[in-house]
């Protein structure tokens, strides 16, 4: 058990299981995209470790770039405008795979995919390490899923609790007291 700030967490997915699943995702992508160039877009901050381990096992030519989602209040009274920060190259005519640490409600990934589709990519798919089926209410179901997990809070392997725990090699689950 570990402590991060005021909460306790227990190991949930061990390092070896994570690495095995990441390899299996990479193998599926290698076979599905055989002979095609892929542009990987890793969503910061949470996906940095997953993205790093995954792309090391991609065989073909690929590019990797990092994006962040931001929402800000515009001047329009209708409210929030979302944008992708860090997308420097066009996705037009590219095969894009979005790399996420976790898909929960699915709203983040819905926004990202719709912003990307506006730029006419050849294809957009989502590859997420973790997926919470019970919380999901999005339109874009991830095509590649590492682990489907229950609706509880997890940290480690890139995921944080108040910015702590991203460095952990394993995934930990919040211990309910
Ligand atoms: P969404 O609900 O839009 O699918 O997910 C939004 C974001 O919430 C995720 O990208 C992730 O940053 C965060 N999130 C959702 N569930 C968890 C969780 O169990 N642990 C951590 N650390 N972040 C989560
Ligand atoms: Mg995230």
Coordinates of C-alpha atoms and ligand atoms in Angstrom, one line a residue:
X1 CA 0.0 0.0 0.0
X2 CA 1.2 3.6 -0.7
X3 CA 0.1 7.0 0.4
X4 CA -0.3 10.0 -1.9
X5 CA -1.3 13.2 -0.1
X6 CA -4.3 12.2 2.0
X7 CA -5.3 9.0 0.3
X8 CA -4.1 5.3 0.3
X9 CA -3.8 3.2 -2.8
X10 CA -3.2 -0.5 -3.4
X11 CA -1.6 -2.3 -6.4
X12 CA -4.2 -3.1 -9.0
X13 CA -2.3 -3.9 -12.2
X14 CA 1.3 -5.1 -11.9
X15 CA 4.1 -4.0 -14.1
X16 CA 4.4 -7.3 -15.9
X17 CA 0.7 -7.3 -16.8
X18 CA 0.9 -3.8 -18.0
X19 CA 3.9 -4.5 -20.2
X20 CA 2.3 -7.7 -21.6
X21 CA -0.9 -5.8 -22.5
X22 CA 1.0 -2.9 -24.1
X23 CA 2.9 -5.4 -26.3
X24 CA -0.4 -7.0 -27.3
X25 CA -1.9 -3.6 -28.2
X26 CA 1.2 -2.8 -30.2
X27 CA 1.0 -6.1 -32.0
X28 CA -2.6 -5.5 -33.0
X29 CA -1.8 -2.0 -34.3
X30 CA 1.2 -3.4 -36.2
X31 CA -1.0 -5.9 -38.0
X32 CA -3.9 -3.6 -38.6
X33 CA -1.7 -0.8 -40.0
X34 CA 0.8 -3.0 -41.8
X35 CA 2.4 -0.9 -44.5
X36 CA 0.7 2.3 -43.4
X37 CA 2.2 5.4 -41.8
X38 CA 0.6 6.2 -38.5
X39 CA 0.5 9.5 -36.7
X40 CA 0.2 8.8 -32.9
X41 CA -1.3 11.6 -30.9
X42 CA -0.7 11.1 -27.2
X43 CA -2.9 13.1 -24.9
X44 CA -0.9 14.7 -22.1
X45 CA -0.2 14.4 -19.3
X46 CA -1.6 11.0 -18.3
X47 CA -0.6 9.0 -21.4
X48 CA 3.1 9.8 -21.5
X49 CA 4.3 6.6 -20.1
X50 CA 1.9 4.4 -21.9
X51 CA 2.7 6.2 -25.2
X52 CA 6.4 5.8 -24.7
X53 CA 6.2 2.1 -24.0
X54 CA 3.8 1.4 -26.9
X55 CA 5.6 3.3 -29.7
X56 CA 8.8 1.5 -28.9
X57 CA 7.0 -1.6 -30.2
X58 CA 5.6 -0.2 -33.4
X59 CA 7.4 -1.6 -36.4
X60 CA 6.4 0.6 -39.3
X61 CA 7.1 4.3 -40.0
X62 CA 5.3 6.4 -37.6
X63 CA 5.2 9.9 -36.1
X64 CA 4.4 10.7 -32.5
X65 CA 3.1 14.0 -31.3
X66 CA 1.6 15.2 -28.0
X67 CA -1.6 17.1 -27.5
X68 CA -3.4 18.6 -24.6
X69 CA -7.1 19.5 -24.4
X70 CA -8.0 22.8 -23.1
X71 CA -11.3 24.4 -22.5
X72 CA -11.6 28.1 -22.0
X73 CA -14.5 30.6 -21.8
X74 CA -14.7 32.4 -25.0
X75 CA -16.5 35.7 -25.6
X76 CA -19.5 33.9 -27.0
X77 CA -22.2 33.6 -24.5
X78 CA -22.9 30.0 -25.4
X79 CA -20.0 29.1 -23.2
X80 CA -17.0 26.8 -23.5
X81 CA -14.8 26.4 -26.5
X82 CA -12.4 23.4 -26.6
X83 CA -9.2 23.3 -28.5
X84 CA -6.3 20.9 -29.0
X85 CA -3.0 22.5 -27.9
X86 CA 0.2 21.3 -29.4
X87 CA -1.1 19.9 -32.7
X88 CA 1.6 21.4 -35.0
X89 CA 1.1 19.3 -38.1
X90 CA -2.0 18.8 -40.1
X91 CA -3.8 15.5 -39.8
X92 CA -5.3 15.8 -43.3
X93 CA -4.8 12.5 -45.2
X94 CA -3.2 10.8 -42.2
X95 CA -4.0 7.7 -40.3
X96 CA -4.3 9.0 -36.7
X97 CA -4.3 6.9 -33.5
X98 CA -5.1 8.9 -30.4
X99 CA -3.4 7.4 -27.3
X100 CA -5.2 7.9 -24.0
X101 CA -4.4 6.7 -20.5
X102 CA -8.0 6.3 -19.5
X103 CA -11.5 6.7 -21.0
X104 CA -14.0 7.3 -18.3
X105 CA -17.2 9.2 -19.4
X106 CA -15.8 9.4 -22.9
X107 CA -16.4 13.1 -23.2
X108 CA -12.7 14.1 -23.6
X109 CA -12.2 11.6 -26.4
X110 CA -15.4 12.6 -28.1
X111 CA -14.1 16.2 -28.2
X112 CA -10.7 15.2 -29.5
X113 CA -12.0 13.0 -32.2
X114 CA -14.5 15.6 -33.4
X115 CA -11.8 18.3 -33.5
X116 CA -9.5 16.0 -35.5
X117 CA -12.2 14.9 -37.9
X118 CA -12.8 18.5 -38.9
X119 CA -9.3 18.3 -40.4
X120 CA -10.1 15.4 -42.8
X121 CA -7.8 12.6 -41.6
X122 CA -7.9 9.3 -43.5
X123 CA -8.9 7.6 -40.3
X124 CA -9.0 8.3 -36.6
X125 CA -9.0 5.5 -34.0
X126 CA -8.6 5.6 -30.2
X127 CA -6.2 3.4 -28.2
X128 CA -6.7 3.6 -24.5
X129 CA -4.8 1.7 -21.8
X130 CA -7.8 1.8 -19.4
X131 CA -11.5 1.9 -20.0
X132 CA -14.4 2.2 -17.5
X133 CA -17.4 0.7 -19.3
X134 CA -19.8 1.6 -16.4
X135 CA -19.0 5.3 -16.7
X136 CA -18.9 5.5 -20.5
X137 CA -21.5 7.5 -22.2
X138 CA -19.5 8.8 -25.2
X139 CA -20.1 8.4 -29.0
X140 CA -16.6 7.3 -29.8
X141 CA -16.0 3.8 -28.4
X142 CA -12.2 3.2 -28.2
X143 CA -11.1 0.6 -30.9
X144 CA -8.1 -0.6 -28.8
X145 CA -8.5 -1.2 -25.1
X146 CA -5.9 -2.5 -22.7
X147 CA -7.9 -3.1 -19.6
X148 CA -11.6 -2.6 -18.8
X149 CA -11.8 -1.7 -15.2
X150 CA -14.5 -1.0 -12.6
X151 CA -15.6 2.5 -11.8
X152 CA -13.0 3.3 -9.2
X153 CA -10.2 5.8 -9.1
X154 CA -6.7 4.7 -10.3
X155 CA -3.3 6.2 -10.3
X156 CA 0.2 5.3 -11.5
X157 CA 1.9 4.6 -14.9
X158 CA 1.3 8.2 -15.9
X159 CA -2.1 8.8 -14.1
X160 CA -2.1 11.1 -11.2
X161 CA -3.9 12.0 -8.0
X162 CA -3.4 15.7 -7.6
X163 CA -0.4 15.5 -9.8
X164 CA 1.2 12.8 -7.6
X165 CA 1.8 9.2 -8.6
X166 CA 2.5 9.6 -12.3
X167 CA 6.0 8.0 -11.8
X168 CA 4.7 4.7 -10.4
X169 CA 5.5 1.6 -12.5
X170 CA 2.2 -0.1 -11.5
X171 CA -1.4 1.0 -11.5
X172 CA -2.9 1.5 -8.1
X173 CA -6.5 1.7 -7.0
X174 CA -7.9 4.0 -4.4
X175 CA -8.4 2.2 -1.1
X176 CA -11.9 3.1 0.2
X177 CA -11.8 3.6 3.9
Ligands
LIG1 P1 -13.5 11.3 -19.5 O1 -14.5 11.3 -18.4 O2 -13.6 12.6 -20.3 O3 -13.5 10.1 -20.4 O4 -12.0 11.4 -18.8 C1 -11.5 12.6 -18.5 C2 -10.2 12.5 -17.8 O5 -10.4 12.2 -16.4 C3 -9.2 11.4 -18.2 O6 -8.4 11.7 -19.3 C4 -8.3 11.3 -17.0 O7 -7.4 12.4 -17.0 C5 -9.3 11.6 -15.9 N1 -9.7 10.3 -15.2 C6 -10.8 9.6 -15.3 N2 -10.8 8.5 -14.5 C7 -9.6 8.6 -13.9 C8 -9.0 7.7 -12.9 O8 -9.5 6.7 -12.4 N3 -7.8 8.1 -12.4 C9 -7.1 9.3 -12.9 N4 -5.9 9.5 -12.3 N5 -7.7 10.1 -13.8 C10 -8.9 9.7 -14.3
LIG2 MG1 -6.2 12.0 -19.7

